[in-house]
Coordinates of C-alpha atoms and ligand atoms in Angstrom, one line a residue:
X1 CA 120.4 128.1 114.1
X2 CA 118.0 126.3 111.7
X3 CA 115.7 125.1 114.7
X4 CA 113.3 123.9 111.8
X5 CA 112.9 119.6 111.1
X6 CA 115.1 119.5 107.5
X7 CA 112.1 119.5 104.8
X8 CA 111.0 116.8 104.0
X9 CA 111.3 114.8 108.1
X10 CA 109.6 115.2 110.6
X11 CA 109.4 114.9 114.7
X12 CA 107.5 111.7 115.7
X13 CA 105.9 113.5 118.8
X14 CA 104.1 110.9 121.3
X15 CA 100.9 110.2 119.9
X16 CA 102.3 109.7 116.8
X17 CA 105.2 107.7 118.6
X18 CA 102.9 105.9 119.8
X19 CA 100.7 104.8 117.1
X20 CA 104.2 103.4 115.8
X21 CA 104.9 101.4 118.5
X22 CA 101.4 99.9 118.4
X23 CA 101.9 99.2 114.6
X24 CA 105.1 97.8 115.6
X25 CA 103.7 95.7 118.3
X26 CA 101.1 94.7 116.3
X27 CA 103.2 93.7 113.5
X28 CA 105.7 91.7 115.7
X29 CA 102.5 90.0 117.3
X30 CA 101.4 89.1 113.8
X31 CA 104.4 87.9 112.0
X32 CA 105.6 86.3 114.6
X33 CA 102.3 83.5 114.2
X34 CA 103.9 83.5 110.5
X35 CA 106.9 82.1 111.8
X36 CA 109.3 85.7 111.1
X37 CA 112.6 86.7 113.1
X38 CA 113.3 90.3 113.6
X39 CA 116.1 92.1 110.9
X40 CA 118.1 94.7 112.2
X41 CA 120.0 95.4 109.2
X42 CA 122.6 99.6 108.4
X43 CA 120.7 102.4 107.9
X44 CA 123.1 103.1 105.1
X45 CA 124.7 100.7 102.7
X46 CA 127.3 101.1 100.4
X47 CA 125.8 102.4 97.0
X48 CA 126.2 99.2 94.7
X49 CA 123.8 97.5 96.5
X50 CA 120.7 100.0 95.9
X51 CA 122.0 100.7 92.4
X52 CA 122.5 96.5 91.4
X53 CA 119.3 95.8 92.9
X54 CA 116.4 98.6 92.0
X55 CA 118.2 99.6 89.3
X56 CA 119.8 101.8 87.6
X57 CA 116.5 103.8 85.6
X58 CA 114.0 103.9 88.4
X59 CA 113.4 106.9 90.3
X60 CA 114.6 106.5 93.5
X61 CA 118.7 104.7 92.0
X62 CA 118.4 108.1 89.4
X63 CA 116.5 110.6 91.7
X64 CA 116.1 110.5 95.2
X65 CA 119.1 108.7 96.7
X66 CA 121.1 110.3 99.4
X67 CA 124.5 109.2 98.6
X68 CA 128.0 111.2 100.1
X69 CA 131.3 109.9 99.9
X70 CA 132.6 109.0 103.4
X71 CA 135.5 110.2 104.8
X72 CA 137.7 106.8 103.3
X73 CA 135.8 108.1 100.0
X74 CA 133.9 104.9 99.6
X75 CA 130.2 106.2 98.3
X76 CA 127.8 105.4 100.5
X77 CA 123.9 105.6 100.7
X78 CA 121.2 105.9 103.4
X79 CA 118.8 103.0 102.3
X80 CA 115.4 103.9 100.3
X81 CA 114.3 100.9 101.4
X82 CA 114.4 97.4 103.0
X83 CA 114.9 95.0 101.0
X84 CA 118.4 95.1 98.6
X85 CA 120.2 95.5 102.6
X86 CA 118.3 92.1 103.8
X87 CA 118.9 90.0 101.0
X88 CA 122.9 91.9 100.9
X89 CA 122.7 90.2 104.7
X90 CA 121.4 87.2 103.8
X91 CA 124.1 86.3 101.9
X92 CA 127.0 88.1 103.7
X93 CA 126.4 85.7 106.4
X94 CA 124.5 82.6 103.8
X95 CA 121.1 82.9 106.0
X96 CA 119.5 81.0 103.4
X97 CA 121.7 77.6 102.2
X98 CA 120.6 76.4 98.5
X99 CA 117.5 74.2 99.8
X100 CA 116.3 76.1 103.5
X101 CA 114.5 79.3 103.9
X102 CA 114.3 82.3 105.7
X103 CA 111.3 84.9 106.9
X104 CA 112.5 88.0 108.4
X105 CA 110.7 91.4 109.2
X106 CA 112.1 94.3 110.4
X107 CA 111.1 98.7 110.9
X108 CA 113.3 101.8 111.1
X109 CA 113.6 104.8 109.0
X110 CA 113.9 105.8 104.8
X111 CA 115.3 108.2 103.2
X112 CA 114.5 109.5 99.6
X113 CA 114.9 112.8 98.3
X114 CA 111.5 113.3 97.1
X115 CA 109.6 116.1 96.2
X116 CA 106.9 116.0 99.8
X117 CA 103.7 116.4 100.3
X118 CA 101.3 114.5 101.6
X119 CA 101.6 111.2 102.8
X120 CA 105.7 111.5 101.2
X121 CA 108.2 112.0 103.4
X122 CA 112.0 112.3 103.3
X123 CA 112.7 110.0 106.0
X124 CA 109.6 107.8 106.1
X125 CA 108.9 105.0 108.5
X126 CA 108.3 101.3 107.1
X127 CA 107.3 97.9 108.5
X128 CA 108.4 95.2 105.8
X129 CA 108.8 91.3 105.7
X130 CA 110.6 89.0 102.7
X131 CA 110.4 85.3 103.0
X132 CA 113.4 83.9 101.1
X133 CA 113.9 80.7 99.4
X134 CA 110.4 79.9 98.7
X135 CA 109.9 80.0 95.2
X136 CA 105.8 78.4 95.9
X137 CA 102.7 80.3 94.7
X138 CA 100.8 79.2 98.2
X139 CA 104.0 82.2 100.3
X140 CA 102.8 84.9 97.8
X141 CA 99.7 84.2 98.9
X142 CA 100.9 84.2 102.5
X143 CA 102.9 87.3 101.8
X144 CA 99.6 89.1 101.0
X145 CA 97.5 87.5 103.9
X146 CA 99.9 89.3 106.4
X147 CA 99.7 92.4 105.1
X148 CA 95.5 92.5 104.6
X149 CA 95.7 91.4 108.2
X150 CA 98.7 93.8 109.6
X151 CA 96.0 96.4 108.1
X152 CA 92.5 94.9 109.4
X153 CA 94.0 94.2 112.7
X154 CA 95.1 97.7 113.5
X155 CA 91.9 98.8 112.4
X156 CA 91.6 100.0 108.9
X157 CA 87.8 98.8 107.5
X158 CA 88.3 96.7 104.3
X159 CA 86.0 98.9 102.3
X160 CA 88.5 101.6 102.6
X161 CA 91.4 99.9 100.7
X162 CA 91.9 98.0 97.4
X163 CA 94.6 95.5 96.9
X164 CA 96.0 95.3 93.7
X165 CA 97.3 92.4 92.3
X166 CA 100.2 91.9 88.8
X167 CA 102.5 89.7 87.0
X168 CA 105.4 91.3 86.0
X169 CA 106.1 87.8 83.6
X170 CA 110.6 86.7 84.2
X171 CA 112.8 86.3 82.6
X172 CA 112.2 84.7 79.9
X173 CA 108.8 86.5 78.8
X174 CA 109.3 90.4 80.7
X175 CA 112.4 91.4 77.9
X176 CA 109.8 91.0 74.1
X177 CA 107.5 92.3 76.4
X178 CA 109.8 95.5 76.9
X179 CA 111.0 96.3 74.1
X180 CA 107.0 95.6 72.5
X181 CA 106.8 98.3 75.0
X182 CA 109.9 100.7 74.3
X183 CA 108.3 100.1 70.3
X184 CA 104.4 101.0 71.8
X185 CA 106.3 104.8 73.3
X186 CA 108.2 105.1 70.1
X187 CA 105.6 105.1 67.9
X188 CA 103.1 106.8 70.1
X189 CA 106.4 109.6 71.3
X190 CA 104.2 112.4 69.5
X191 CA 101.4 112.0 72.4
X192 CA 103.7 111.1 75.0
X193 CA 105.6 113.3 78.4
X194 CA 109.5 113.9 76.5
X195 CA 110.1 111.3 80.4
X196 CA 108.6 108.9 78.7
X197 CA 109.7 108.6 75.6
X198 CA 113.3 109.3 77.6
X199 CA 111.8 106.2 79.0
X200 CA 112.0 104.3 76.4
X201 CA 115.6 103.2 75.9
X202 CA 116.5 103.2 80.0
X203 CA 112.7 101.4 81.7
X204 CA 109.8 101.5 79.0
X205 CA 107.8 100.3 81.5
X206 CA 107.3 102.5 83.7
X207 CA 105.5 105.0 81.5
X208 CA 102.3 102.8 83.0
X209 CA 103.2 104.5 86.2
X210 CA 103.0 107.8 84.4
X211 CA 100.5 110.8 86.1
X212 CA 100.4 112.6 82.6
X213 CA 96.2 113.1 81.5
X214 CA 98.1 112.2 77.7
X215 CA 100.2 109.3 78.7
X216 CA 97.5 107.5 81.1
X217 CA 95.4 107.5 78.4
X218 CA 98.0 106.3 75.5
X219 CA 99.0 103.6 77.3
X220 CA 95.6 102.5 78.2
X221 CA 96.1 101.3 75.2
X222 CA 99.1 99.5 75.4
X223 CA 100.0 95.6 75.1
X224 CA 99.9 93.7 78.6
X225 CA 101.8 91.6 79.7
X226 CA 99.2 89.3 81.4
X227 CA 98.7 88.5 77.4
X228 CA 102.0 87.8 77.0
X229 CA 103.3 85.3 80.3
X230 CA 105.2 82.8 79.3
X231 CA 102.9 79.5 80.6
X232 CA 105.4 79.3 84.0
X233 CA 104.6 82.4 84.9
X234 CA 100.5 82.0 83.7
X235 CA 100.2 79.2 86.2
X236 CA 101.9 80.4 88.9
X237 CA 100.1 83.8 88.8
X238 CA 97.0 81.2 88.3
X239 CA 97.8 79.5 91.7
X240 CA 98.7 83.1 93.5
X241 CA 95.0 83.8 92.8
X242 CA 93.8 80.9 93.8
X243 CA 95.1 80.5 96.7
X244 CA 94.1 84.4 97.3
X245 CA 90.5 83.3 96.3
X246 CA 90.8 80.0 98.8
X247 CA 91.5 82.2 101.9
X248 CA 88.8 85.1 100.5
X249 CA 91.1 87.7 100.8
X250 CA 89.9 90.3 97.9
X251 CA 91.5 91.7 95.1
X252 CA 91.6 92.9 92.4
X253 CA 93.7 92.7 89.2
X254 CA 95.6 95.7 87.3
X255 CA 97.1 95.1 84.9
X256 CA 98.6 98.2 84.6
X257 CA 100.7 98.0 88.1
X258 CA 104.8 97.0 87.7
X259 CA 106.3 99.1 90.8
X260 CA 108.6 101.5 90.9
X261 CA 111.7 99.4 91.6
X262 CA 113.5 96.9 89.1
X263 CA 113.5 93.7 91.0
X264 CA 109.7 91.9 90.4
X265 CA 109.8 88.9 88.4
X266 CA 106.0 87.1 88.4
X267 CA 103.8 88.4 91.2
X268 CA 103.2 91.9 93.1
X269 CA 101.0 94.3 94.8
X270 CA 100.0 97.2 96.3
X271 CA 97.6 97.6 98.8
X272 CA 95.8 101.4 97.9
X273 CA 93.5 103.4 100.6
X274 CA 92.3 106.9 99.2
X275 CA 89.6 108.3 102.4
X276 CA 92.5 110.5 104.3
X277 CA 95.5 110.3 101.1
X278 CA 95.8 112.7 98.0
X279 CA 98.3 111.6 95.0
X280 CA 100.8 109.0 97.2
X281 CA 97.2 106.3 98.3
X282 CA 99.4 103.1 98.4
X283 CA 100.0 102.5 102.0
X284 CA 102.0 99.6 101.4
X285 CA 103.1 97.3 98.2
X286 CA 105.5 94.7 98.1
X287 CA 106.2 91.6 95.1
X288 CA 108.6 88.5 94.2
X289 CA 112.1 88.8 93.5
X290 CA 112.9 85.5 92.4
X291 CA 116.0 86.9 90.7
X292 CA 117.3 89.0 93.0
X293 CA 120.1 87.8 94.8
X294 CA 121.6 85.6 92.2
X295 CA 122.0 89.1 90.7
X296 CA 124.2 90.5 93.8
X297 CA 126.4 87.2 92.9
X298 CA 124.8 84.4 95.6
X299 CA 123.2 81.6 95.4
X300 CA 120.0 81.4 93.1
X301 CA 117.9 81.9 95.8
X302 CA 113.8 83.0 95.2
X303 CA 112.1 85.6 97.4
X304 CA 109.2 87.9 97.6
X305 CA 108.3 89.8 100.9
X306 CA 106.1 93.7 101.2
X307 CA 106.9 97.4 103.4
X308 CA 104.3 99.6 103.7
X309 CA 104.3 103.4 104.8
X310 CA 104.0 104.5 108.0
X311 CA 103.1 108.2 107.3
X312 CA 99.9 106.8 104.9
X313 CA 99.0 103.6 107.1
X314 CA 98.9 106.4 109.4
X315 CA 96.4 109.1 107.6
X316 CA 94.2 105.8 106.5
X317 CA 93.9 104.5 110.0
X318 CA 92.9 108.6 110.9
X319 CA 90.3 109.2 107.9
X320 CA 88.8 105.5 109.3
X321 CA 88.9 107.1 113.0
X322 CA 90.4 104.7 114.4
X323 CA 91.6 106.0 117.9
X324 CA 95.4 104.2 119.3
X325 CA 94.6 102.8 122.3
X326 CA 96.9 104.5 125.4
X327 CA 97.5 103.5 128.4
X328 CA 97.7 106.7 131.0
X329 CA 101.5 108.2 131.4
X330 CA 101.0 107.2 135.4
X331 CA 98.4 104.9 137.0
X332 CA 99.8 106.1 140.4
X333 CA 100.6 109.9 141.1
X334 CA 103.0 110.2 144.5
X335 CA 101.6 113.6 145.7
X336 CA 103.9 115.4 149.5
X337 CA 101.6 117.3 151.2
X338 CA 104.9 119.4 152.2
X339 CA 108.6 119.0 151.4
X340 CA 109.5 117.2 154.6
X341 CA 107.8 114.1 153.5
X342 CA 109.4 114.1 150.0
X343 CA 112.3 111.7 150.9
X344 CA 109.4 109.3 151.7
X345 CA 107.3 110.5 149.2
X346 CA 110.1 109.4 146.9
X347 CA 110.8 105.7 148.3
X348 CA 107.2 104.5 147.9
X349 CA 107.0 106.3 144.3
X350 CA 109.8 103.2 143.7
X351 CA 107.8 100.9 145.3
X352 CA 105.5 101.5 144.2
X353 CA 107.4 101.0 140.7
X354 CA 109.3 98.5 141.5
X355 CA 106.0 96.4 141.6
X356 CA 105.3 97.0 138.4
X357 CA 102.7 100.0 139.0
X358 CA 103.8 103.7 136.5
X359 CA 104.1 106.4 138.6
X360 CA 104.7 109.6 139.1
X361 CA 105.3 112.0 142.2
X362 CA 105.9 116.0 142.4
X363 CA 109.7 116.8 142.4
X364 CA 109.3 120.2 142.5
X365 CA 107.3 120.8 145.5
X366 CA 104.1 121.7 143.8
X367 CA 101.3 122.6 145.9
X368 CA 98.5 119.9 146.7
X369 CA 95.8 121.0 144.4
X370 CA 98.6 121.5 140.6
X371 CA 99.4 118.0 142.6
X372 CA 96.5 116.5 141.8
X373 CA 95.8 118.5 139.0
X374 CA 99.0 116.9 137.8
X375 CA 97.8 113.6 138.5
X376 CA 94.4 114.0 136.3
X377 CA 96.8 115.1 133.6
X378 CA 98.8 111.8 133.5
X379 CA 95.9 109.9 133.4
X380 CA 96.2 108.2 137.2
X381 CA 93.4 106.4 138.8
X382 CA 95.0 107.0 142.0
X383 CA 97.0 109.2 144.2
X384 CA 98.9 108.4 147.3
X385 CA 98.7 111.5 149.0
X386 CA 101.6 111.3 151.7
X387 CA 101.9 113.6 155.1
X388 CA 104.0 113.6 157.9
X389 CA 100.9 113.3 159.9
X390 CA 99.8 109.9 158.2
X391 CA 104.0 109.2 158.3
X392 CA 104.5 108.9 162.2
X393 CA 101.1 106.2 162.1
X394 CA 103.1 104.2 158.6
X395 CA 100.5 104.9 157.5
X396 CA 100.1 107.2 153.5
X397 CA 96.7 107.5 152.1
X398 CA 95.1 107.0 148.7
X399 CA 92.5 108.7 147.0
X400 CA 90.3 107.3 143.4
X401 CA 91.0 110.1 141.9
X402 CA 87.3 108.6 139.8
X403 CA 85.0 108.9 143.4
X404 CA 87.5 111.0 145.4
X405 CA 87.3 108.0 147.8
X406 CA 90.4 108.1 150.3
X407 CA 91.9 105.5 152.2
X408 CA 94.6 105.0 155.4
X409 CA 96.6 102.2 153.8
X410 CA 100.2 101.1 155.9
X411 CA 103.0 102.4 153.5
X412 CA 104.5 98.7 153.9
X413 CA 100.4 96.9 151.6
X414 CA 100.6 99.4 149.2
X415 CA 102.1 98.5 146.4
X416 CA 99.8 95.2 146.8
X417 CA 96.6 97.6 148.2
X418 CA 97.2 99.6 145.3
X419 CA 97.2 96.6 143.1
X420 CA 94.0 95.1 144.1
X421 CA 92.7 98.5 143.7
X422 CA 94.0 99.0 139.8
X423 CA 92.5 95.7 139.3
X424 CA 95.7 94.6 138.3
Ligands
HAM501 P1 107.4 100.3 97.8 O1 106.2 100.7 97.2 O2 109.1 101.5 97.4 O3 108.7 99.2 98.1 O4 107.0 101.1 99.0 C1 106.6 100.4 100.8 C2 105.9 101.6 100.6 O5 106.5 102.9 101.8 C3 104.6 102.1 100.2 O6 103.8 101.8 99.4 C4 104.8 103.2 101.3 O7 103.8 103.4 101.7 C5 106.0 104.0 101.5 N1 106.6 104.7 101.3 C6 107.5 104.7 100.1 N2 107.6 106.6 100.4 C7 108.0 106.8 100.5 C8 107.5 108.3 100.8 N3 108.3 108.7 100.1 N4 107.0 108.9 101.6 C9 106.5 107.8 102.2 N5 105.8 107.0 102.1 C10 106.6 106.5 101.2 C11 109.4 98.7 98.7 O8 109.7 100.0 99.9 C12 109.8 97.8 98.5 N6 111.1 96.8 99.1 C13 109.2 96.7 99.1 C14 109.3 95.1 99.4 C15 109.3 94.8 100.3 N7 108.7 94.2 98.2 C16 109.5 93.4 98.2 N8 109.9 92.8 100.0

């Protein structure tokens, strides 16, 4: 049997898993302050949910989805992202009746069959949020503010990040611009890679995202959507920037930021962090998708949101030297002098745990010396030593693992005494 995890996946062991929980907790507290509520959708959906929202011609749909037929002959896909599922659920459960709004967040694993490299996994973890039912530009700025505040709170220095913003236009101004770029690609076909030329027909704007230096150069002189936005989109984009300015959030306008999902309209944004990351430097991104619910067959409902990638955010945190706050596995270790007191030691540990004190005990009849070592390894501040002699008078010894000082304490008073010593 192959005991290695599949390519592009990683086991989340305690230090990393603790970082994940820390990030999730931070996000939960922060998002709640902005009125977001949690939602958990299935890890897989009918394939159509992703094809119709993310777009057939995108890399995600055309080559990265984990799609299979289930035993009932249905085409099923492991979710490559969270937005499509949230929108599907919002329609199914009528979460945004006409005229109302909903603020939703989610976290969990996503799946994309990509070539694994630093910061790029086949199973990766996202935390994301979606604001449904609100077309106003102030909401765009608020969503971006939440994302930036999240990074700041977990400790990524602002100077390590670049916030890029752009407008993708809407159903009026984007199609003619798309055609213009398709023509531009055809006119420059000789200097572009095969894929970009192929994209002229299916998804021309993605040529802006090509990493090939030759393509980059050609695309750097292509017409920009910024110059062709309709007045409404222009006004929306201008207002988003004013709100960002009002919040003191620094951003860079990147007219070539197109993002890899087809559902976007108007505002798109991405946060890049170079320190600690290679070419996969987008630690989070998102945008507005005002037509997506309608395209799904739901009521016309605007929406926008973001998702941040856990693995890349962690790399950015490591590069910034941020220590993930951790707490000891056990605050108190219950040691026993010999096995004649095993039952009492077991009861004492249980009483400490019932009092809310993280406690561990020896199950393996180790020597007292190795029990102390274990207590240190677990980070215990105190060790309660249970011995037959003290037990006869209903007492145990509490040892401070730092100062090594010891006190005899009545067993009935142990939880209260320990709590006082821990300063709880
Ligand atoms: P996305 O840009 O495809 O957007 O993904 C968001 C973040 O997920 C990226 O910035 C990156 O940090 C992380 N990520 C993506 N692919 C991988 C991978 N293969 N390995 C590791 N991390 C990865 C979305 O998913 C949209 N649903 C965001 C959104 C929400 N737009 C509106 N609402």
